[in-house]
Amino acid sequence: MHRFKTPFNGYSVKFSPFYESRIAVGTAQNFGIVGNGRLHILQISPTPNSAQPITEIASFDTADGVYDCCWSESHDSLVIAGIADGSVKLYDLSLPPTANPIRSLQEHTREVHSVDYNVVRKDSFLSSSWDDTVKLWTVDRPASVRTFKEHAYCVYSAAWNPRHADVFASASGDCTARIWDVREPGSTMILPAHEFEILSCDWNKYDDCVIATASVDKSIKVWDVRSYRVPVAVLNGHGYAVRRVKFSPHRGSVLASCSYDMTVCLWDYMVEDALIGRYDHHTEFAVGVDMSVLVEGLFASTGWDELVYVWQHGVS
């Protein structure tokens, strides 16, 4: 298991969809409560026993914490960051640091908690915020295309459907998840998914009607939007709030999660003993987890212990 030490507390980690050895990491000083942030671009060494298994190839400082980041699906050098000051910043790795960020989008009135790039249309992305809204942006416009305002509390997560370019889901502190179609005036479905705040949501990459929600109630629930009265599965095993959930890009029924219990868990919601892996390498809240699209079984996580870990599942 490779690790990299960051100066600030980790918040988000994302594998590049273009380069199998590249990851982006969003970090925040003082646990994200007050202080600066930094976006790191890290390179994983191709040689297994390298003296420096993970090296930094670029970093960008921000005046506030970086709560989330995502890669463009159309430009291999473009990274988007959601910032605690309410801004969304775009960075181009092909340009010198002094030319970055290439854009700073300041519309949200509170912290931006998530950003997600459209994998189908590849020209647009979402930001969700503690101002209770989700905003839709395109890379070439200086202002948002649309604001989605229905949630009654912070929107912690918004995620595009992997097959439908106009459909996304949002997860909120109002205890609901909502399904939206950007062509419709309001949300098309409301899932009263948990009795406590929902911190994360993600779509199944092989079934575009299946979504997972992760909550402060310590559980992950898997839903089929065609019959959402009862969850398809309820995954219990975390000891504290589940901070992030992510479906595998390679196996339809597998998902990963990370929690304030400091663990990263791997689940198969189709089998009886759903918990198929647990990693306890973090010594503080585990708040970021991702799986590589390009390398099956390659994981990354980050947490408040100021560490980024990269590992191959099944290999210690």
Short mmCIF file of C-alpha atoms in Angstrom, two decimals:
data_model
loop_
_atom_site.label_atom_id
_atom_site.label_comp_id
_atom_site.label_asym_id
_atom_site.label_seq_id
_atom_site.Cartn_x
_atom_site.Cartn_y
_atom_site.Cartn_z
CA MET A 1 0.00 0.00 0.00
CA HIS A 2 1.56 3.28 -1.17
CA ARG A 3 1.10 6.49 0.79
CA PHE A 4 1.71 10.21 0.35
CA LYS A 5 1.78 12.83 3.10
CA THR A 6 -0.09 16.08 2.46
CA PRO A 7 0.47 19.26 4.54
CA PHE A 8 -3.28 19.67 5.12
CA ASN A 9 -6.18 17.32 5.92
CA GLY A 10 -7.38 15.23 3.01
CA TYR A 11 -10.91 15.76 1.70
CA SER A 12 -11.19 14.22 -1.75
CA VAL A 13 -9.26 11.91 -4.07
CA LYS A 14 -10.01 11.18 -7.76
CA PHE A 15 -8.27 9.00 -10.34
CA SER A 16 -7.65 10.53 -13.76
CA PRO A 17 -9.84 9.02 -16.49
CA PHE A 18 -6.93 9.48 -18.94
CA TYR A 19 -3.77 8.41 -17.07
CA GLU A 20 -3.81 5.31 -14.89
CA SER A 21 -1.06 6.61 -12.61
CA ARG A 22 -2.43 10.11 -11.93
CA ILE A 23 -4.69 11.27 -9.10
CA ALA A 24 -6.03 14.60 -7.86
CA VAL A 25 -6.35 15.25 -4.13
CA GLY A 26 -8.26 18.07 -2.47
CA THR A 27 -7.09 19.16 0.99
CA ALA A 28 -8.01 21.71 3.65
CA GLN A 29 -6.11 23.23 6.55
CA ASN A 30 -7.34 22.82 10.14
CA PHE A 31 -9.80 20.06 9.24
CA GLY A 32 -11.53 22.39 6.78
CA ILE A 33 -12.93 24.62 9.52
CA VAL A 34 -10.78 27.67 8.76
CA GLY A 35 -7.65 28.22 6.70
CA ASN A 36 -6.15 27.54 3.31
CA GLY A 37 -6.52 24.65 0.89
CA ARG A 38 -4.39 22.90 -1.67
CA LEU A 39 -5.13 20.84 -4.75
CA HIS A 40 -2.43 18.20 -5.34
CA ILE A 41 -1.79 16.33 -8.58
CA LEU A 42 0.07 13.12 -7.76
CA GLN A 43 1.83 10.54 -9.90
CA ILE A 44 1.93 6.85 -8.91
CA SER A 45 5.23 5.13 -9.77
CA PRO A 46 4.88 2.30 -12.32
CA THR A 47 7.65 0.31 -10.59
CA PRO A 48 6.31 -1.66 -7.59
CA ASN A 49 9.23 -1.11 -5.19
CA SER A 50 10.09 2.46 -6.08
CA ALA A 51 11.81 4.56 -3.38
CA GLN A 52 9.14 7.23 -4.00
CA PRO A 53 5.96 5.35 -4.93
CA ILE A 54 3.90 8.56 -5.13
CA THR A 55 5.29 11.92 -6.23
CA GLU A 56 3.71 15.34 -6.63
CA ILE A 57 3.72 16.75 -10.16
CA ALA A 58 1.71 19.91 -9.44
CA SER A 59 -0.07 21.71 -6.63
CA PHE A 60 -2.31 24.76 -6.43
CA ASP A 61 -2.93 26.80 -3.29
CA THR A 62 -6.35 28.20 -2.44
CA ALA A 63 -7.44 30.74 0.16
CA ASP A 64 -9.99 28.25 1.53
CA GLY A 65 -10.21 24.49 1.83
CA VAL A 66 -10.67 22.26 -1.22
CA TYR A 67 -13.66 20.08 -0.31
CA ASP A 68 -13.91 18.14 -3.57
CA CYS A 69 -12.32 17.79 -6.98
CA CYS A 70 -13.00 16.03 -10.27
CA TRP A 71 -11.30 15.52 -13.62
CA SER A 72 -12.67 16.70 -16.93
CA GLU A 73 -13.85 13.85 -19.13
CA SER A 74 -12.85 15.72 -22.30
CA HIS A 75 -9.54 17.47 -21.46
CA ASP A 76 -6.84 15.37 -19.84
CA SER A 77 -5.24 18.36 -18.11
CA LEU A 78 -8.38 19.99 -16.66
CA VAL A 79 -9.32 19.61 -12.99
CA ILE A 80 -12.28 21.21 -11.22
CA ALA A 81 -12.23 22.02 -7.49
CA GLY A 82 -15.06 22.84 -5.10
CA ILE A 83 -13.88 25.37 -2.52
CA ALA A 84 -15.04 26.23 1.02
CA ASP A 85 -15.46 29.91 0.06
CA GLY A 86 -18.30 28.97 -2.31
CA SER A 87 -16.23 29.14 -5.47
CA VAL A 88 -15.66 26.52 -8.16
CA LYS A 89 -12.19 26.73 -9.69
CA LEU A 90 -10.85 25.28 -12.94
CA TYR A 91 -7.18 24.34 -13.25
CA ASP A 92 -5.28 23.47 -16.43
CA LEU A 93 -2.18 21.37 -15.76
CA SER A 94 -0.78 22.17 -19.20
CA LEU A 95 -0.41 25.83 -18.19
CA PRO A 96 2.11 27.28 -15.71
CA PRO A 97 0.97 27.73 -12.08
CA THR A 98 0.81 31.50 -12.55
CA ALA A 99 -1.87 31.04 -15.25
CA ASN A 100 -4.07 29.06 -12.84
CA PRO A 101 -6.84 28.87 -11.96
CA ILE A 102 -8.06 29.51 -15.49
CA ARG A 103 -11.51 30.27 -14.10
CA SER A 104 -13.04 30.97 -10.71
CA LEU A 105 -16.82 30.69 -10.64
CA GLN A 106 -18.28 32.54 -7.69
CA GLU A 107 -22.03 31.98 -7.42
CA HIS A 108 -22.66 29.70 -4.44
CA THR A 109 -23.19 31.64 -1.23
CA ARG A 110 -21.78 28.89 1.00
CA GLU A 111 -19.22 26.08 0.87
CA VAL A 112 -19.10 23.94 -2.28
CA HIS A 113 -19.13 20.35 -1.04
CA SER A 114 -19.06 18.33 -4.28
CA VAL A 115 -18.24 18.61 -7.97
CA ASP A 116 -19.02 15.99 -10.62
CA TYR A 117 -18.22 15.94 -14.35
CA ASN A 118 -20.71 14.66 -16.92
CA VAL A 119 -19.31 11.38 -18.32
CA VAL A 120 -21.85 11.19 -21.16
CA ARG A 121 -21.93 14.69 -22.63
CA LYS A 122 -18.41 15.51 -21.42
CA ASP A 123 -18.93 19.28 -21.56
CA SER A 124 -20.69 20.04 -18.28
CA PHE A 125 -20.35 19.55 -14.54
CA LEU A 126 -22.33 19.94 -11.34
CA SER A 127 -21.52 21.64 -8.07
CA SER A 128 -23.47 21.12 -4.85
CA SER A 129 -23.33 23.43 -1.89
CA TRP A 130 -24.22 24.14 1.70
CA ASP A 131 -26.41 26.93 0.27
CA ASP A 132 -28.97 24.13 -0.43
CA THR A 133 -28.51 24.28 -4.22
CA VAL A 134 -26.98 22.36 -7.10
CA LYS A 135 -25.61 24.30 -10.06
CA LEU A 136 -25.04 23.15 -13.64
CA TRP A 137 -22.02 24.58 -15.48
CA THR A 138 -20.35 24.18 -18.84
CA VAL A 139 -16.59 24.59 -19.18
CA ASP A 140 -16.84 27.46 -21.68
CA ARG A 141 -19.35 29.65 -19.82
CA PRO A 142 -18.45 32.10 -17.04
CA ALA A 143 -21.88 31.74 -15.40
CA SER A 144 -23.94 28.72 -14.40
CA VAL A 145 -26.47 27.34 -16.86
CA ARG A 146 -29.03 26.58 -14.18
CA THR A 147 -29.55 26.39 -10.42
CA PHE A 148 -31.57 23.56 -8.86
CA LYS A 149 -33.17 24.64 -5.59
CA GLU A 150 -35.52 22.26 -3.82
CA HIS A 151 -33.54 20.81 -0.97
CA ALA A 152 -34.27 22.29 2.46
CA TYR A 153 -30.71 21.93 3.74
CA CYS A 154 -27.09 21.51 2.59
CA VAL A 155 -26.60 19.50 -0.60
CA TYR A 156 -23.58 17.35 0.15
CA SER A 157 -23.38 15.45 -3.11
CA ALA A 158 -24.58 15.55 -6.72
CA ALA A 159 -23.77 12.80 -9.21
CA TRP A 160 -24.47 12.39 -12.91
CA ASN A 161 -26.14 9.27 -14.20
CA PRO A 162 -23.52 7.22 -16.12
CA ARG A 163 -25.78 6.64 -19.14
CA HIS A 164 -28.22 9.56 -19.36
CA ALA A 165 -26.60 12.91 -20.11
CA ASP A 166 -29.44 14.92 -18.56
CA VAL A 167 -30.07 12.95 -15.37
CA PHE A 168 -28.39 13.41 -12.00
CA ALA A 169 -29.00 12.64 -8.33
CA SER A 170 -28.46 14.82 -5.28
CA ALA A 171 -28.06 13.94 -1.59
CA SER A 172 -28.89 16.37 1.18
CA GLY A 173 -28.89 17.06 4.87
CA ASP A 174 -32.69 17.27 4.58
CA CYS A 175 -32.61 13.42 4.62
CA THR A 176 -33.73 13.08 1.00
CA ALA A 177 -32.08 12.14 -2.25
CA ARG A 178 -33.57 13.62 -5.39
CA ILE A 179 -33.43 12.59 -9.02
CA TRP A 180 -33.34 15.39 -11.56
CA ASP A 181 -33.57 15.74 -15.33
CA VAL A 182 -32.10 19.04 -16.50
CA ARG A 183 -34.84 19.23 -19.16
CA GLU A 184 -37.54 19.28 -16.47
CA PRO A 185 -38.48 22.27 -14.27
CA GLY A 186 -38.15 20.41 -10.96
CA SER A 187 -36.91 17.14 -9.53
CA THR A 188 -38.52 14.04 -11.01
CA MET A 189 -38.28 11.89 -7.88
CA ILE A 190 -37.79 12.33 -4.15
CA LEU A 191 -36.32 9.46 -2.14
CA PRO A 192 -36.93 9.77 1.63
CA ALA A 193 -33.86 7.59 1.89
CA HIS A 194 -32.71 7.96 5.51
CA GLU A 195 -33.87 9.43 8.80
CA PHE A 196 -30.58 11.30 9.17
CA GLU A 197 -28.49 13.49 6.88
CA ILE A 198 -27.38 11.93 3.57
CA LEU A 199 -23.75 12.76 2.85
CA SER A 200 -23.16 11.01 -0.47
CA CYS A 201 -24.81 9.31 -3.44
CA ASP A 202 -23.60 7.48 -6.53
CA TRP A 203 -25.07 5.62 -9.50
CA ASN A 204 -24.41 2.02 -10.40
CA LYS A 205 -22.20 2.03 -13.50
CA TYR A 206 -23.96 -1.02 -15.03
CA ASP A 207 -27.59 -0.37 -14.10
CA ASP A 208 -28.69 3.20 -14.67
CA CYS A 209 -31.71 2.77 -12.38
CA VAL A 210 -29.72 1.82 -9.29
CA ILE A 211 -28.36 4.38 -6.86
CA ALA A 212 -26.63 4.20 -3.48
CA THR A 213 -27.00 6.67 -0.62
CA ALA A 214 -24.73 7.01 2.42
CA SER A 215 -25.83 8.60 5.65
CA VAL A 216 -25.00 9.87 9.11
CA ASP A 217 -27.08 6.87 10.30
CA LYS A 218 -23.97 4.72 9.55
CA SER A 219 -25.70 2.85 6.72
CA ILE A 220 -25.51 2.67 2.95
CA LYS A 221 -28.74 1.97 1.10
CA VAL A 222 -29.06 0.76 -2.48
CA TRP A 223 -32.20 1.82 -4.36
CA ASP A 224 -33.87 0.96 -7.64
CA VAL A 225 -35.57 4.13 -8.85
CA ARG A 226 -38.23 2.04 -10.65
CA SER A 227 -39.54 0.79 -7.28
CA TYR A 228 -38.06 2.95 -4.55
CA ARG A 229 -40.46 2.33 -1.66
CA VAL A 230 -38.06 -0.24 -0.18
CA PRO A 231 -34.28 -0.31 -0.66
CA VAL A 232 -32.74 -3.14 -2.66
CA ALA A 233 -30.12 -3.51 0.08
CA VAL A 234 -29.12 -1.94 3.38
CA LEU A 235 -25.40 -2.19 4.14
CA ASN A 236 -24.49 -1.98 7.81
CA GLY A 237 -20.96 -2.26 9.14
CA HIS A 238 -19.59 1.25 9.60
CA GLY A 239 -19.40 2.52 13.18
CA TYR A 240 -19.99 6.18 12.40
CA ALA A 241 -21.36 8.37 9.60
CA VAL A 242 -20.59 7.19 6.07
CA ARG A 243 -18.91 10.10 4.33
CA ARG A 244 -18.67 8.87 0.73
CA VAL A 245 -19.95 6.02 -1.39
CA LYS A 246 -18.68 5.02 -4.84
CA PHE A 247 -19.80 2.27 -7.23
CA SER A 248 -17.13 0.17 -8.93
CA PRO A 249 -16.45 1.01 -12.58
CA HIS A 250 -15.70 -2.70 -13.18
CA ARG A 251 -18.16 -4.78 -11.16
CA GLY A 252 -21.84 -3.89 -11.13
CA SER A 253 -22.75 -4.93 -7.59
CA VAL A 254 -19.57 -3.70 -5.88
CA LEU A 255 -19.17 -0.37 -4.11
CA ALA A 256 -16.68 1.29 -1.81
CA SER A 257 -17.33 3.59 1.13
CA CYS A 258 -15.37 5.57 3.69
CA SER A 259 -16.43 6.75 7.09
CA TYR A 260 -15.77 8.80 10.18
CA ASP A 261 -14.98 5.41 11.78
CA MET A 262 -11.63 5.78 9.90
CA THR A 263 -12.22 2.75 7.65
CA VAL A 264 -12.67 2.17 3.94
CA CYS A 265 -15.11 -0.65 3.21
CA LEU A 266 -15.80 -2.71 0.10
CA TRP A 267 -19.26 -4.18 -0.43
CA ASP A 268 -21.10 -6.50 -2.80
CA TYR A 269 -24.77 -5.66 -2.29
CA MET A 270 -25.96 -8.74 -4.18
CA VAL A 271 -24.54 -11.29 -1.71
CA GLU A 272 -25.70 -12.13 1.80
CA ASP A 273 -22.46 -11.21 3.55
CA ALA A 274 -22.18 -7.90 1.74
CA LEU A 275 -19.02 -6.62 3.44
CA ILE A 276 -16.19 -8.11 1.36
CA GLY A 277 -13.31 -5.89 2.46
CA ARG A 278 -12.36 -3.50 5.24
CA TYR A 279 -9.25 -1.32 5.33
CA ASP A 280 -8.26 0.48 8.50
CA HIS A 281 -5.07 2.23 7.38
CA HIS A 282 -6.33 5.73 8.26
CA THR A 283 -5.90 7.07 11.80
CA GLU A 284 -8.42 9.90 11.41
CA PHE A 285 -11.73 10.37 9.59
CA ALA A 286 -11.60 8.71 6.14
CA VAL A 287 -13.40 11.18 3.89
CA GLY A 288 -12.28 10.47 0.31
CA VAL A 289 -12.31 7.22 -1.67
CA ASP A 290 -12.13 6.41 -5.37
CA MET A 291 -11.64 3.46 -7.72
CA SER A 292 -9.66 3.66 -10.93
CA VAL A 293 -11.61 3.37 -14.18
CA LEU A 294 -8.45 2.30 -16.01
CA VAL A 295 -7.01 -0.29 -13.59
CA GLU A 296 -9.43 -2.78 -12.08
CA GLY A 297 -9.09 -3.12 -8.32
CA LEU A 298 -6.94 -0.01 -7.86
CA PHE A 299 -8.16 2.12 -4.93
CA ALA A 300 -7.24 5.46 -3.42
CA SER A 301 -8.34 7.06 -0.17
CA THR A 302 -7.59 10.17 1.84
CA GLY A 303 -8.46 11.42 5.28
CA TRP A 304 -7.96 13.91 8.05
CA ASP A 305 -4.68 12.15 9.00
CA GLU A 306 -3.09 14.09 6.07
CA LEU A 307 -2.40 10.89 4.14
CA VAL A 308 -3.29 9.61 0.70
CA TYR A 309 -3.19 5.85 0.20
CA VAL A 310 -3.17 3.96 -3.10
CA TRP A 311 -3.49 0.18 -3.19
CA GLN A 312 -4.56 -2.79 -5.25
CA HIS A 313 -7.48 -4.65 -3.66
CA GLY A 314 -6.36 -8.05 -2.44
CA VAL A 315 -2.71 -6.92 -2.21
CA SER A 316 -1.58 -5.68 1.20
#
